Amino acid sequence: MLNRVRSAVAHLVSSGGAPPPRPKSPDLSNAPSAQPAVPPEAPRSPPARAGSGSSAPAKTVEARASFSRPTFLQLSPGGLRRADDHAGRAVQSPPDTGRRLPWSTGYAEVINAGKSRHNEDQACCEVVYVEGRRSVSGVPREPSRGQGLCFYYWGLFDGHAGGGAAEMASRLLHRHIREQLKDLVEILQDPSPPPLCLPSTPGAAGSSDPSHLVGPQSCWSSQKEVTHESLVVGAIENAFQFMDEQMAQERRGHQVEGGCCALVVVYLLGKVYVANAGDSRAIIVRNGEIIPMSREFTPETERQRLQLLGFLKPELLGGEFTHLEFPRRIQPKELGQRMLYRDQNMTGWAYKKIELEDLRFPLVCGEGKKARVMATIGVTRGLGDHNLKVCSSTLPIKPFLSCFPEVRVYDLTQYEHCPDDVLVLGTDGLWDVTSDCEVAATVDRVLSAYEPNDPSRHFNSTYVRIHHFPTNACLLVHHASGHQLIGSS
C-alpha cells in the first residue's frame, strides 16, 4: 500500500495540463460562447468532458454521465476503467504533463467502497474571464479585453442517486457565475460605493408616474450600505439558483438524474468566496490555525427551517408526515399521553398531549449520519433532485431542499500567510473519518518533509490516507501563498 501511495505522490509532482476540447454539451441559454476570450495573462483549463474518454460511443446519456471524470485527470480508457474499479480503488490524480493546476492545486479521488455503482462525484478547476455587459450609465459598452475581470474557480460536486447532476454542475456552474458577474464588471472595478439602482434599458416598459408606489419617507430616513463584496456574494447565490433551474428544465431531455451537494471557491479581486450547499466542508489552515469556511447543511442543522416550511405549507406533507419532532416514533397505544416534542420555534423540548395527527411519520427523523428528510435524503441543500420522491409515494421532496449556498468570504490581503498555508476542500467521505485537526496536522507533516523550493511539496498532502476513505471522497489543496503570484500578474 505504501509503495502505491508513493507512486501516486510522484505522479502528482506536475499536475494540470489542457486536454483536447470536449464534445458539445448543453450550455447556458443566451451565452455567447462556451469558452470566452481570455487575456494572455489568464490561462485557463477547458470545461469538463461529457464523454467517458472511451473510443466506443456510450449507449445512453446516463452511461456517459456515470463514467465521466474531471477533465484535468486526462484519463485514458484504461485509466477510466481503473477509476471505476471498486476492488482496486486506485487513487486518481492529474497526470505529469509539465503543467500544473492554478494556485499549486493538488487533487485526488478514489471510488467509494461499494455505496454506488459508479463514482457519482465531480470536480472542476477553471480560470474564467468575465467580459462586462453594460456600463453603469446604462449605455452598452463595446467589448474590450482590457475592461474585463478574471476569477479563479474550484468546485467539488458530491453526487447522489446518479451522476448526472454533479456532471452538469461541474461543466456549467462557473458559467452561470460568469453570467451573473457580467453586469458588475465596471462596478467592481470602481472603488466608489455601488449604485443602488441602475438605469433601465432604453425602450423598457415602465410607469410614467411611479409616485403612488412610494411609501412614507419616514421609512427611508437612511439608505443601506451595500459593499462590492455583497454583490459578488449575490452573484454566486443567483448562479446556484439558475443552475438548479436549468437542471429542472433539462432533466428529461438530457437525463440529468440525481442531485449533488456543491462546494465552490471563487477567488476575485483579492478575496476568496466559499459557497457551500450540502454536507461538504472547506477549511483554511493558516499558520497552524484552522479557520472553518463552511458548515454542513443536514436535516439536523436545518430542522427549524424544514419544520417552518411544513407548518406554513402543510399540503407539502401530503397527509403522510408531521412537522413536529418527537424523541422516537409514537405508538397508537400512546394516544392521549403526554410526550416530549419540539416545533419550528423551539430549540429545547416540552410536553404535549399526543393526538391522532402525531402518529404520522416526522418530517425530520434520525440523528447524525442517519438523519433524514421525509425518511429519504440526508442533505438539505444542493442542486438537482427534481425527480426525488418519498419511497413508495408520489410525494415530492424537492420543495424542502434549498439550492442556495451559504457564502463565506476570506480577505487574503488582511492576513500574513506562510508558504504552508492551504485551503482544503473535501466531500463528506473525508470528514466522516477524520477531523479538521487531523487533516491540518497531516498536511503540515507532509509539507514539512520537503524542502521549501521542492515543487512536489504542494501536492503530496492530497494523497494521505485517501485509500482508507470509505466513500468516494475528493480533496483539493490550494497553496495559499499563490495569491502573491496572482497579485503581481
Tab-separated table of C-alpha atoms in Angstrom:
chain	number	residue	atom	x	y	z
A	1	MET	CA	0.000	0.000	0.000
A	2	LEU	CA	2.804	2.426	0.918
A	3	ASN	CA	4.523	1.883	-2.432
A	4	ARG	CA	1.274	2.595	-4.265
A	5	VAL	CA	0.819	5.849	-2.370
A	6	ARG	CA	4.444	6.871	-3.026
A	7	SER	CA	3.968	6.137	-6.703
A	8	ALA	CA	0.844	8.257	-6.756
A	9	VAL	CA	2.677	11.079	-4.980
A	10	ALA	CA	5.435	11.049	-7.570
A	11	HIS	CA	2.801	11.141	-10.260
A	12	LEU	CA	1.357	14.348	-8.811
A	13	VAL	CA	4.535	16.436	-8.877
A	14	SER	CA	3.439	18.133	-12.092
A	15	SER	CA	-0.336	18.260	-12.389
A	16	GLY	CA	-2.640	20.125	-14.736
A	17	GLY	CA	-2.458	20.386	-18.488
A	18	ALA	CA	-5.046	21.021	-21.133
A	19	PRO	CA	-6.748	18.015	-22.710
A	20	PRO	CA	-8.472	18.161	-26.075
A	21	PRO	CA	-11.809	20.018	-26.226
A	22	ARG	CA	-14.804	18.024	-25.091
A	23	PRO	CA	-17.808	17.304	-27.309
A	24	LYS	CA	-20.559	19.892	-27.406
A	25	SER	CA	-22.884	19.664	-24.406
A	26	PRO	CA	-25.888	21.582	-23.021
A	27	ASP	CA	-24.854	25.168	-22.364
A	28	LEU	CA	-26.396	28.310	-20.949
A	29	SER	CA	-29.129	29.846	-23.000
A	30	ASN	CA	-28.087	33.212	-24.438
A	31	ALA	CA	-24.448	32.549	-23.611
A	32	PRO	CA	-22.308	33.975	-26.431
A	33	SER	CA	-19.645	31.316	-26.210
A	34	ALA	CA	-18.800	28.222	-24.219
A	35	GLN	CA	-15.212	29.465	-23.993
A	36	PRO	CA	-14.866	33.250	-23.641
A	37	ALA	CA	-11.808	35.103	-24.798
A	38	VAL	CA	-9.128	35.104	-22.124
A	39	PRO	CA	-6.259	37.580	-21.836
A	40	PRO	CA	-2.778	36.117	-22.281
A	41	GLU	CA	-2.048	36.514	-18.563
A	42	ALA	CA	-5.032	34.416	-17.529
A	43	PRO	CA	-4.509	30.789	-18.529
A	44	ARG	CA	-7.474	28.512	-18.067
A	45	SER	CA	-8.369	24.877	-18.286
A	46	PRO	CA	-11.158	23.704	-20.594
A	47	PRO	CA	-14.581	22.622	-19.338
A	48	ALA	CA	-15.077	19.022	-18.291
A	49	ARG	CA	-15.940	16.487	-20.967
A	50	ALA	CA	-19.369	14.971	-21.171
A	51	GLY	CA	-17.955	11.751	-22.625
A	52	SER	CA	-16.253	8.895	-20.891
A	53	GLY	CA	-12.984	9.134	-22.774
A	54	SER	CA	-13.560	5.804	-24.500
A	55	SER	CA	-13.401	5.470	-28.265
A	56	ALA	CA	-16.610	3.427	-28.239
A	57	PRO	CA	-19.720	5.632	-28.118
A	58	ALA	CA	-21.781	5.335	-24.954
A	59	LYS	CA	-25.244	3.855	-25.379
A	60	THR	CA	-27.064	6.423	-23.299
A	61	VAL	CA	-26.557	9.851	-21.804
A	62	GLU	CA	-26.833	8.239	-18.398
A	63	ALA	CA	-23.877	5.985	-19.110
A	64	ARG	CA	-21.739	8.905	-20.231
A	65	ALA	CA	-22.545	10.830	-17.071
A	66	SER	CA	-21.868	7.805	-14.860
A	67	PHE	CA	-18.393	7.188	-16.262
A	68	SER	CA	-17.153	10.738	-16.821
A	69	ARG	CA	-14.393	12.034	-14.592
A	70	PRO	CA	-12.911	15.543	-14.222
A	71	THR	CA	-11.192	16.674	-17.408
A	72	PHE	CA	-7.951	17.664	-15.696
A	73	LEU	CA	-7.406	13.994	-14.761
A	74	GLN	CA	-6.992	13.268	-18.511
A	75	LEU	CA	-7.823	9.602	-18.019
A	76	SER	CA	-7.252	7.140	-20.849
A	77	PRO	CA	-9.869	4.413	-21.449
A	78	GLY	CA	-7.768	2.113	-19.277
A	79	GLY	CA	-7.446	4.751	-16.582
A	80	LEU	CA	-11.181	5.284	-16.667
A	81	ARG	CA	-11.745	1.581	-16.056
A	82	ARG	CA	-9.326	1.642	-13.117
A	83	ALA	CA	-11.107	4.675	-11.694
A	84	ASP	CA	-14.344	2.687	-11.802
A	85	ASP	CA	-12.900	-0.412	-10.109
A	86	HIS	CA	-14.289	-0.934	-6.607
A	87	ALA	CA	-11.821	-3.721	-5.869
A	88	GLY	CA	-8.595	-1.883	-6.773
A	89	ARG	CA	-9.751	1.582	-5.660
A	90	ALA	CA	-6.865	3.286	-7.441
A	91	VAL	CA	-6.079	6.858	-6.442
A	92	GLN	CA	-6.703	9.235	-9.351
A	93	SER	CA	-4.791	12.495	-9.784
A	94	PRO	CA	-3.768	14.909	-12.541
A	95	PRO	CA	-1.038	13.468	-14.789
A	96	ASP	CA	2.574	14.596	-15.008
A	97	THR	CA	2.311	16.779	-18.126
A	98	GLY	CA	4.660	19.576	-17.099
A	99	ARG	CA	1.770	21.932	-16.362
A	100	ARG	CA	0.035	22.394	-13.040
A	101	LEU	CA	-3.420	23.413	-11.963
A	102	PRO	CA	-3.785	27.060	-10.842
A	103	TRP	CA	-2.567	28.054	-7.395
A	104	SER	CA	-0.492	24.895	-6.949
A	105	THR	CA	-3.704	22.938	-6.624
A	106	GLY	CA	-3.494	19.269	-5.677
A	107	TYR	CA	-6.346	16.869	-6.296
A	108	ALA	CA	-7.033	13.221	-5.558
A	109	GLU	CA	-10.073	10.990	-5.623
A	110	VAL	CA	-10.919	7.353	-5.099
A	111	ILE	CA	-14.115	5.486	-5.908
A	112	ASN	CA	-16.333	4.585	-2.979
A	113	ALA	CA	-16.260	1.156	-1.381
A	114	GLY	CA	-19.489	-0.007	-2.983
A	115	LYS	CA	-22.009	2.630	-1.898
A	116	SER	CA	-22.905	3.284	-5.544
A	117	ARG	CA	-22.083	1.514	-8.789
A	118	HIS	CA	-20.012	4.376	-10.199
A	119	ASN	CA	-18.235	7.402	-8.800
A	120	GLU	CA	-21.005	9.999	-8.841
A	121	ASP	CA	-18.777	12.870	-7.680
A	122	GLN	CA	-17.214	15.504	-9.917
A	123	ALA	CA	-14.677	18.311	-9.616
A	124	CYS	CA	-13.771	21.408	-11.580
A	125	CYS	CA	-10.809	23.795	-11.680
A	126	GLU	CA	-11.063	26.793	-14.011
A	127	VAL	CA	-9.743	30.265	-14.708
A	128	VAL	CA	-12.643	32.312	-16.084
A	129	TYR	CA	-12.583	35.652	-17.869
A	130	VAL	CA	-15.641	37.927	-17.493
A	131	GLU	CA	-16.399	40.488	-20.190
A	132	GLY	CA	-18.537	43.405	-18.998
A	133	ARG	CA	-22.016	43.552	-20.462
A	134	ARG	CA	-23.023	47.146	-19.788
A	135	SER	CA	-21.755	50.349	-18.231
A	136	VAL	CA	-23.194	51.942	-15.111
A	137	SER	CA	-24.562	54.751	-17.246
A	138	GLY	CA	-26.836	52.271	-18.982
A	139	VAL	CA	-25.164	52.668	-22.373
A	140	PRO	CA	-23.973	49.327	-23.789
A	141	ARG	CA	-20.203	49.197	-23.768
A	142	GLU	CA	-18.089	47.943	-26.616
A	143	PRO	CA	-16.323	44.696	-25.678
A	144	SER	CA	-12.755	45.288	-24.628
A	145	ARG	CA	-10.252	42.722	-23.459
A	146	GLY	CA	-8.775	45.265	-21.055
A	147	GLN	CA	-12.036	46.000	-19.214
A	148	GLY	CA	-12.921	42.524	-18.004
A	149	LEU	CA	-12.259	40.582	-14.831
A	150	CYS	CA	-10.668	37.216	-14.245
A	151	PHE	CA	-11.636	34.872	-11.422
A	152	TYR	CA	-10.224	31.559	-10.274
A	153	TYR	CA	-12.696	28.791	-9.605
A	154	TRP	CA	-12.651	25.420	-7.852
A	155	GLY	CA	-15.624	23.149	-7.264
A	156	LEU	CA	-16.474	19.792	-5.685
A	157	PHE	CA	-19.802	18.186	-6.502
A	158	ASP	CA	-20.863	15.222	-4.370
A	159	GLY	CA	-23.456	13.348	-6.403
A	160	HIS	CA	-26.174	11.029	-5.171
A	161	ALA	CA	-28.884	8.910	-6.831
A	162	GLY	CA	-26.976	9.240	-10.124
A	163	GLY	CA	-24.074	11.223	-11.540
A	164	GLY	CA	-25.925	13.474	-13.986
A	165	ALA	CA	-26.469	16.476	-11.711
A	166	ALA	CA	-22.860	16.556	-10.492
A	167	GLU	CA	-21.527	16.195	-14.037
A	168	MET	CA	-23.744	19.006	-15.318
A	169	ALA	CA	-22.880	21.323	-12.430
A	170	SER	CA	-19.148	20.723	-12.932
A	171	ARG	CA	-19.474	21.888	-16.546
A	172	LEU	CA	-21.859	24.801	-16.188
A	173	LEU	CA	-21.964	26.364	-12.714
A	174	HIS	CA	-18.888	28.548	-13.282
A	175	ARG	CA	-20.503	29.804	-16.500
A	176	HIS	CA	-23.591	30.845	-14.564
A	177	ILE	CA	-21.324	32.725	-12.143
A	178	ARG	CA	-19.672	34.414	-15.117
A	179	GLU	CA	-23.068	35.459	-16.480
A	180	GLN	CA	-24.059	36.969	-13.132
A	181	LEU	CA	-20.799	38.927	-12.903
A	182	LYS	CA	-21.061	40.491	-16.361
A	183	ASP	CA	-23.236	43.367	-15.142
A	184	LEU	CA	-20.840	44.002	-12.245
A	185	VAL	CA	-17.503	44.297	-14.044
A	186	GLU	CA	-17.392	48.092	-14.132
A	187	ILE	CA	-18.949	48.436	-10.662
A	188	LEU	CA	-16.419	46.103	-9.039
A	189	GLN	CA	-13.529	47.978	-10.629
A	190	ASP	CA	-14.811	51.325	-9.314
A	191	PRO	CA	-13.710	51.987	-5.689
A	192	SER	CA	-16.773	54.163	-5.017
A	193	PRO	CA	-19.835	52.541	-3.381
A	194	PRO	CA	-22.044	50.545	-5.774
A	195	PRO	CA	-25.029	52.390	-7.228
A	196	LEU	CA	-28.280	51.342	-5.577
A	197	CYS	CA	-30.178	51.492	-8.856
A	198	LEU	CA	-29.006	51.017	-12.424
A	199	PRO	CA	-30.613	52.923	-15.316
A	200	SER	CA	-33.311	50.989	-17.101
A	201	THR	CA	-32.637	49.578	-20.540
A	202	PRO	CA	-33.667	52.044	-23.277
A	203	GLY	CA	-37.166	51.252	-24.513
A	204	ALA	CA	-38.093	49.175	-21.467
A	205	ALA	CA	-41.672	49.461	-20.284
A	206	GLY	CA	-42.228	51.376	-17.043
A	207	SER	CA	-44.667	53.552	-15.178
A	208	SER	CA	-44.688	57.222	-16.182
A	209	ASP	CA	-45.727	58.267	-12.672
A	210	PRO	CA	-44.453	55.866	-10.042
A	211	SER	CA	-45.016	58.313	-7.167
A	212	HIS	CA	-48.076	56.363	-5.997
A	213	LEU	CA	-45.787	53.420	-5.242
A	214	VAL	CA	-43.608	55.392	-2.801
A	215	GLY	CA	-44.395	54.937	0.891
A	216	PRO	CA	-43.882	57.411	3.743
A	217	GLN	CA	-40.457	58.968	3.622
A	218	SER	CA	-40.015	58.369	7.356
A	219	CYS	CA	-39.358	54.714	6.499
A	220	TRP	CA	-36.396	55.716	4.336
A	221	SER	CA	-34.531	58.121	6.563
A	222	SER	CA	-31.270	56.463	5.550
A	223	GLN	CA	-30.118	54.044	2.885
A	224	LYS	CA	-28.465	50.711	3.455
A	225	GLU	CA	-24.792	50.390	2.713
A	226	VAL	CA	-24.067	47.802	0.026
A	227	THR	CA	-20.498	46.615	-0.495
A	228	HIS	CA	-18.780	45.216	-3.563
A	229	GLU	CA	-18.271	42.013	-1.608
A	230	SER	CA	-22.021	41.575	-1.128
A	231	LEU	CA	-22.557	41.987	-4.881
A	232	VAL	CA	-20.229	39.065	-5.577
A	233	VAL	CA	-21.983	37.000	-2.904
A	234	GLY	CA	-25.330	37.767	-4.540
A	235	ALA	CA	-23.972	36.834	-7.963
A	236	ILE	CA	-22.836	33.439	-6.658
A	237	GLU	CA	-26.162	32.830	-4.920
A	238	ASN	CA	-28.111	33.647	-8.074
A	239	ALA	CA	-25.813	31.437	-10.140
A	240	PHE	CA	-26.682	28.456	-7.925
A	241	GLN	CA	-30.378	29.175	-8.396
A	242	PHE	CA	-30.105	29.453	-12.188
A	243	MET	CA	-28.044	26.254	-12.283
A	244	ASP	CA	-30.777	24.438	-10.372
A	245	GLU	CA	-33.460	25.848	-12.660
A	246	GLN	CA	-31.544	24.689	-15.727
A	247	MET	CA	-31.352	21.195	-14.264
A	248	ALA	CA	-35.113	21.243	-13.790
A	249	GLN	CA	-35.686	22.321	-17.390
A	250	GLU	CA	-33.283	19.806	-18.921
A	251	ARG	CA	-33.724	16.815	-16.633
A	252	ARG	CA	-35.831	14.964	-19.205
A	253	GLY	CA	-34.043	15.744	-22.452
A	254	HIS	CA	-30.510	15.312	-21.084
A	255	GLN	CA	-31.084	12.640	-18.414
A	256	VAL	CA	-29.939	14.848	-15.538
A	257	GLU	CA	-30.544	12.214	-12.907
A	258	GLY	CA	-29.995	12.554	-9.182
A	259	GLY	CA	-28.678	15.533	-7.303
A	260	CYS	CA	-25.443	16.803	-5.796
A	261	CYS	CA	-24.011	18.811	-2.958
A	262	ALA	CA	-21.909	21.708	-4.242
A	263	LEU	CA	-18.844	23.278	-2.624
A	264	VAL	CA	-17.392	26.105	-4.708
A	265	VAL	CA	-14.499	28.537	-4.229
A	266	VAL	CA	-14.130	31.765	-6.217
A	267	TYR	CA	-11.053	33.987	-5.966
A	268	LEU	CA	-11.791	37.501	-7.219
A	269	LEU	CA	-10.071	40.829	-6.551
A	270	GLY	CA	-8.099	39.667	-3.520
A	271	LYS	CA	-10.922	37.805	-1.776
A	272	VAL	CA	-11.838	34.135	-1.533
A	273	TYR	CA	-15.559	33.324	-1.657
A	274	VAL	CA	-16.511	29.854	-0.385
A	275	ALA	CA	-20.058	28.786	-1.283
A	276	ASN	CA	-21.449	25.601	0.236
A	277	ALA	CA	-24.766	23.888	-0.442
A	278	GLY	CA	-24.657	20.460	1.183
A	279	ASP	CA	-22.513	18.499	3.626
A	280	SER	CA	-19.058	19.020	2.125
A	281	ARG	CA	-16.571	21.135	4.033
A	282	ALA	CA	-13.837	23.720	3.497
A	283	ILE	CA	-11.158	24.821	5.944
A	284	ILE	CA	-8.220	27.199	5.765
A	285	VAL	CA	-5.054	26.237	7.624
A	286	ARG	CA	-3.182	29.474	8.369
A	287	ASN	CA	-0.021	29.384	10.477
A	288	GLY	CA	-1.309	26.222	12.121
A	289	GLU	CA	-4.694	27.761	12.933
A	290	ILE	CA	-7.829	26.147	11.479
A	291	ILE	CA	-10.396	28.556	10.039
A	292	PRO	CA	-13.755	26.949	9.112
A	293	MET	CA	-15.021	28.284	5.782
A	294	SER	CA	-18.299	26.362	5.610
A	295	ARG	CA	-20.850	24.486	7.650
A	296	GLU	CA	-22.779	21.346	6.768
A	297	PHE	CA	-26.474	21.519	5.876
A	298	THR	CA	-28.240	18.414	7.129
A	299	PRO	CA	-31.726	17.578	8.436
A	300	GLU	CA	-30.435	18.269	11.946
A	301	THR	CA	-28.776	21.624	11.260
A	302	GLU	CA	-31.774	22.852	9.247
A	303	ARG	CA	-34.520	21.278	11.321
A	304	GLN	CA	-36.259	24.559	12.144
A	305	ARG	CA	-36.290	25.765	8.527
A	306	LEU	CA	-37.785	22.476	7.374
A	307	GLN	CA	-40.364	22.427	10.163
A	308	LEU	CA	-41.372	26.026	9.469
A	309	LEU	CA	-41.992	25.211	5.812
A	310	GLY	CA	-44.052	22.175	6.783
A	311	PHE	CA	-46.047	24.300	9.241
A	312	LEU	CA	-46.728	27.092	6.735
A	313	LYS	CA	-47.489	24.724	3.839
A	314	PRO	CA	-48.970	21.538	5.300
A	315	GLU	CA	-50.003	20.411	1.814
A	316	LEU	CA	-46.333	19.637	1.144
A	317	LEU	CA	-46.544	16.949	3.828
A	318	GLY	CA	-49.286	15.159	1.888
A	319	GLY	CA	-51.058	13.958	4.995
A	320	GLU	CA	-48.226	11.452	5.484
A	321	PHE	CA	-45.855	13.475	7.683
A	322	THR	CA	-45.987	15.779	10.684
A	323	HIS	CA	-43.782	18.840	11.019
A	324	LEU	CA	-43.337	18.148	14.741
A	325	GLU	CA	-40.338	16.263	16.076
A	326	PHE	CA	-40.541	13.616	18.807
A	327	PRO	CA	-37.711	11.686	20.514
A	328	ARG	CA	-38.988	8.491	18.888
A	329	ARG	CA	-41.835	7.179	16.779
A	330	ILE	CA	-45.173	7.389	18.618
A	331	GLN	CA	-47.205	4.208	19.112
A	332	PRO	CA	-51.022	4.181	18.690
A	333	LYS	CA	-51.415	2.991	22.283
A	334	GLU	CA	-49.805	6.254	23.463
A	335	LEU	CA	-52.663	8.463	22.212
A	336	GLY	CA	-53.759	10.843	24.932
A	337	GLN	CA	-50.489	10.601	26.807
A	338	ARG	CA	-48.035	13.487	27.122
A	339	MET	CA	-44.747	13.154	25.249
A	340	LEU	CA	-41.729	15.332	24.606
A	341	TYR	CA	-41.799	17.280	21.334
A	342	ARG	CA	-40.444	20.391	19.653
A	343	ASP	CA	-41.660	22.505	16.757
A	344	GLN	CA	-40.187	25.057	14.355
A	345	ASN	CA	-39.805	27.703	17.070
A	346	MET	CA	-38.106	25.569	19.683
A	347	THR	CA	-34.514	24.621	20.407
A	348	GLY	CA	-35.472	22.864	23.638
A	349	TRP	CA	-38.130	20.251	24.413
A	350	ALA	CA	-41.571	20.385	26.041
A	351	TYR	CA	-44.510	18.051	26.672
A	352	LYS	CA	-47.704	17.884	24.656
A	353	LYS	CA	-50.752	15.655	24.547
A	354	ILE	CA	-50.450	13.081	21.760
A	355	GLU	CA	-53.179	13.458	19.123
A	356	LEU	CA	-54.075	11.373	16.095
A	357	GLU	CA	-52.091	13.587	13.679
A	358	ASP	CA	-48.951	12.988	15.717
A	359	LEU	CA	-48.914	9.349	14.626
A	360	ARG	CA	-47.719	10.450	11.185
A	361	PHE	CA	-44.064	9.999	10.318
A	362	PRO	CA	-41.936	13.014	11.373
A	363	LEU	CA	-40.657	15.332	8.651
A	364	VAL	CA	-37.167	15.166	10.213
A	365	CYS	CA	-36.097	11.903	11.819
A	366	GLY	CA	-32.909	10.216	12.986
A	367	GLU	CA	-29.679	11.787	14.130
A	368	GLY	CA	-26.125	12.146	12.890
A	369	LYS	CA	-25.410	10.478	9.548
A	370	LYS	CA	-28.755	8.666	9.830
A	371	ALA	CA	-30.847	11.853	9.938
A	372	ARG	CA	-33.273	12.069	7.015
A	373	VAL	CA	-35.814	14.423	5.469
A	374	MET	CA	-39.084	12.582	4.840
A	375	ALA	CA	-37.215	9.344	5.633
A	376	THR	CA	-35.359	9.664	2.320
A	377	ILE	CA	-32.432	12.063	1.956
A	378	GLY	CA	-29.668	13.082	4.360
A	379	VAL	CA	-28.796	16.537	2.967
A	380	THR	CA	-30.992	19.616	2.783
A	381	ARG	CA	-29.167	21.833	0.286
A	382	GLY	CA	-27.756	21.117	-3.136
A	383	LEU	CA	-28.540	21.066	-6.832
A	384	GLY	CA	-30.921	18.796	-8.712
A	385	ASP	CA	-33.127	16.131	-7.072
A	386	HIS	CA	-36.112	17.408	-9.056
A	387	ASN	CA	-37.466	13.896	-9.529
A	388	LEU	CA	-36.866	12.740	-5.958
A	389	LYS	CA	-39.969	11.264	-4.314
A	390	VAL	CA	-40.721	9.750	-0.944
A	391	CYS	CA	-40.238	5.980	-1.041
A	392	SER	CA	-43.414	4.176	-2.201
A	393	SER	CA	-45.126	7.546	-2.701
A	394	THR	CA	-45.572	10.290	-5.277
A	395	LEU	CA	-44.853	12.996	-2.708
A	396	PRO	CA	-42.001	15.238	-3.969
A	397	ILE	CA	-39.144	16.122	-1.619
A	398	LYS	CA	-37.646	18.960	-3.677
A	399	PRO	CA	-39.755	21.735	-2.040
A	400	PHE	CA	-37.855	21.113	1.198
A	401	LEU	CA	-34.417	21.172	-0.447
A	402	SER	CA	-32.712	24.531	-0.989
A	403	CYS	CA	-30.302	25.239	-3.820
A	404	PHE	CA	-28.983	28.410	-2.188
A	405	PRO	CA	-25.471	28.198	-0.724
A	406	GLU	CA	-24.063	29.850	2.321
A	407	VAL	CA	-21.192	32.074	1.144
A	408	ARG	CA	-18.302	32.959	3.415
A	409	VAL	CA	-15.646	35.487	2.471
A	410	TYR	CA	-11.958	35.474	3.318
A	411	ASP	CA	-9.885	38.575	2.523
A	412	LEU	CA	-6.384	37.393	1.638
A	413	THR	CA	-4.983	40.913	1.868
A	414	GLN	CA	-5.814	41.221	5.571
A	415	TYR	CA	-3.562	38.430	6.816
A	416	GLU	CA	0.045	37.338	6.701
A	417	HIS	CA	0.484	33.898	5.138
A	418	CYS	CA	3.345	31.453	5.174
A	419	PRO	CA	4.175	29.072	2.287
A	420	ASP	CA	2.462	26.137	4.001
A	421	ASP	CA	-0.957	27.790	4.421
A	422	VAL	CA	-3.610	25.886	2.481
A	423	LEU	CA	-7.299	25.750	1.697
A	424	VAL	CA	-8.709	22.226	1.897
A	425	LEU	CA	-11.967	21.165	0.247
A	426	GLY	CA	-13.409	17.734	0.842
A	427	THR	CA	-16.665	15.853	0.405
A	428	ASP	CA	-18.219	14.162	3.418
A	429	GLY	CA	-16.294	10.953	2.717
A	430	LEU	CA	-13.190	12.713	4.041
A	431	TRP	CA	-14.731	14.382	7.073
A	432	ASP	CA	-16.633	11.256	8.146
A	433	VAL	CA	-13.353	9.541	9.003
A	434	THR	CA	-11.065	12.384	10.045
A	435	SER	CA	-11.257	15.737	11.803
A	436	ASP	CA	-10.162	19.236	10.847
A	437	CYS	CA	-7.208	18.977	13.225
A	438	GLU	CA	-6.116	15.630	11.789
A	439	VAL	CA	-6.261	16.983	8.235
A	440	ALA	CA	-4.276	20.078	9.220
A	441	ALA	CA	-1.665	18.003	11.050
A	442	THR	CA	-1.337	15.620	8.118
A	443	VAL	CA	-0.867	18.431	5.612
A	444	ASP	CA	1.735	20.078	7.853
A	445	ARG	CA	3.595	16.802	8.346
A	446	VAL	CA	3.768	16.057	4.639
A	447	LEU	CA	4.779	19.592	3.621
A	448	SER	CA	7.460	19.700	6.329
A	449	ALA	CA	9.129	16.617	4.878
A	450	TYR	CA	10.150	18.533	1.725
A	451	GLU	CA	12.479	21.409	1.029
A	452	PRO	CA	10.717	24.798	0.707
A	453	ASN	CA	11.556	25.061	-3.011
A	454	ASP	CA	10.589	21.486	-3.883
A	455	PRO	CA	7.518	21.787	-6.169
A	456	SER	CA	6.200	18.381	-5.115
A	457	ARG	CA	5.572	19.548	-1.555
A	458	HIS	CA	2.443	21.439	-2.593
A	459	PHE	CA	0.668	18.325	-3.829
A	460	ASN	CA	1.574	15.381	-1.633
A	461	SER	CA	-0.917	16.057	1.155
A	462	THR	CA	-3.677	15.266	-1.305
A	463	TYR	CA	-2.866	11.583	-1.080
A	464	VAL	CA	-2.612	10.997	2.610
A	465	ARG	CA	-4.946	8.205	3.722
A	466	ILE	CA	-7.164	8.543	0.668
A	467	HIS	CA	-7.051	4.781	0.129
A	468	HIS	CA	-8.698	4.336	3.507
A	469	PHE	CA	-11.725	6.561	2.865
A	470	PRO	CA	-14.989	4.551	2.874
A	471	THR	CA	-16.650	6.758	0.261
A	472	ASN	CA	-15.582	8.447	-2.953
A	473	ALA	CA	-14.070	11.449	-1.175
A	474	CYS	CA	-12.382	14.192	-3.160
A	475	LEU	CA	-9.814	16.539	-1.663
A	476	LEU	CA	-8.446	19.790	-3.062
A	477	VAL	CA	-5.466	21.586	-1.541
A	478	HIS	CA	-4.681	25.155	-2.590
A	479	HIS	CA	-1.372	26.716	-1.748
A	480	ALA	CA	-2.391	29.948	-0.044
A	481	SER	CA	0.756	31.876	-0.986
A	482	GLY	CA	-0.345	31.593	-4.605
A	483	HIS	CA	-2.233	34.855	-4.188
A	484	GLN	CA	1.108	36.663	-4.155
A	485	LEU	CA	1.708	35.450	-7.708
A	486	ILE	CA	-1.786	36.415	-8.775
A	487	GLY	CA	-1.463	39.850	-7.213
A	488	SER	CA	1.669	40.556	-9.193
A	489	SER	CA	0.333	39.405	-12.548
